[in-house]
Amino acid sequence: IVKEAQAVADLETEKAWPFLEAYLKNPLASTVLVFCYKHKTLDSRKKLGKLLAGKDAPNTVLMTSKKLYDSQIPQWLTSYVRGRKQQITGGATALLAEYIGADLGRLANEVNKLLLNVKAGQAIDEDLVQRMVGISKEYNIFELQRALVHRDVLKANRILTHFAANPKANPLIPNLTLLFNFFTRLLMLHQAGNNPSDADMQKMGINKFAQKEYQLAQRQFTIARTIDLIHLIRRADAQSKGIESGSMDEGEILRELVWLILHPVPVSAVG
């Protein structure tokens, strides 16, 4: 296996190419040679791409693995776990998909860790995910998100205080990313009109276990307000990079953002 073949610079040089071309056209029956292009696509305009995609090397296979959409991650997780003769609950797949995203390598590593700790005959559930992946049961970004949707100011402030006291376990950028994803999906839900189907919501990346939360958020935040909130999250992201943030630390940036979300302050009034 040639790992990260995209970084091998001399595959198509005048000196090396004739030997590689001859081998690919007539490979050894006892050998499987694999070139892995990590995070890149093989350029079909170059020699290797043309040869593998053409008819001159009939014993070769060119496979392109596209990155999964967020909406496909829960199903992938379910299949991955079942392939290892275990079960996982829908809530656990939704939590992993939301917290980790579409990084299949990291997801596989976390699931393998969970499989080592799940008891025989039991499914991987949300409690196990929270314990093993390092998500605080009470003080995490999903609970903060829920507090925003329910306009629970007290709960939101408790979570913010915990985040500020534990900054290494609660870095700002990943939390902003998750909030941005939530309100972006909420915007898509607004644009979908009344009563979108479950299939439509899945395409938006809204898992069926989160549908009620999004429907409540749709009632709490108008489409215009949702657009404003996305703008405010982008502003907080810029502040985290030192743009117009003054001496604010990460905890203060997030606290200000949460205050602005919970209070109907026009974006035009925000500096």
mmCIF file with all atom_site columns, C-alpha atoms in Angstrom, residues 62 196 250:
data_model
loop_
_atom_site.group_PDB
_atom_site.id
_atom_site.type_symbol
_atom_site.label_atom_id
_atom_site.label_alt_id
_atom_site.label_comp_id
_atom_site.label_asym_id
_atom_site.label_entity_id
_atom_site.label_seq_id
_atom_site.pdbx_PDB_ins_code
_atom_site.Cartn_x
_atom_site.Cartn_y
_atom_site.Cartn_z
_atom_site.occupancy
_atom_site.B_iso_or_equiv
_atom_site.pdbx_formal_charge
_atom_site.auth_seq_id
_atom_site.auth_comp_id
_atom_site.auth_asym_id
_atom_site.auth_atom_id
_atom_site.pdbx_PDB_model_num
ATOM 1 C CA . LEU A 1 62  ? -9.999  3.324  -9.917 1.00 0.00 ? 62  LEU A CA 1
ATOM 2 C CA . PRO A 1 196 ? -41.098 19.420 5.514  1.00 0.00 ? 196 PRO A CA 1
ATOM 3 C CA . GLU A 1 250 ? -12.835 33.170 24.661 1.00 0.00 ? 250 GLU A CA 1
#
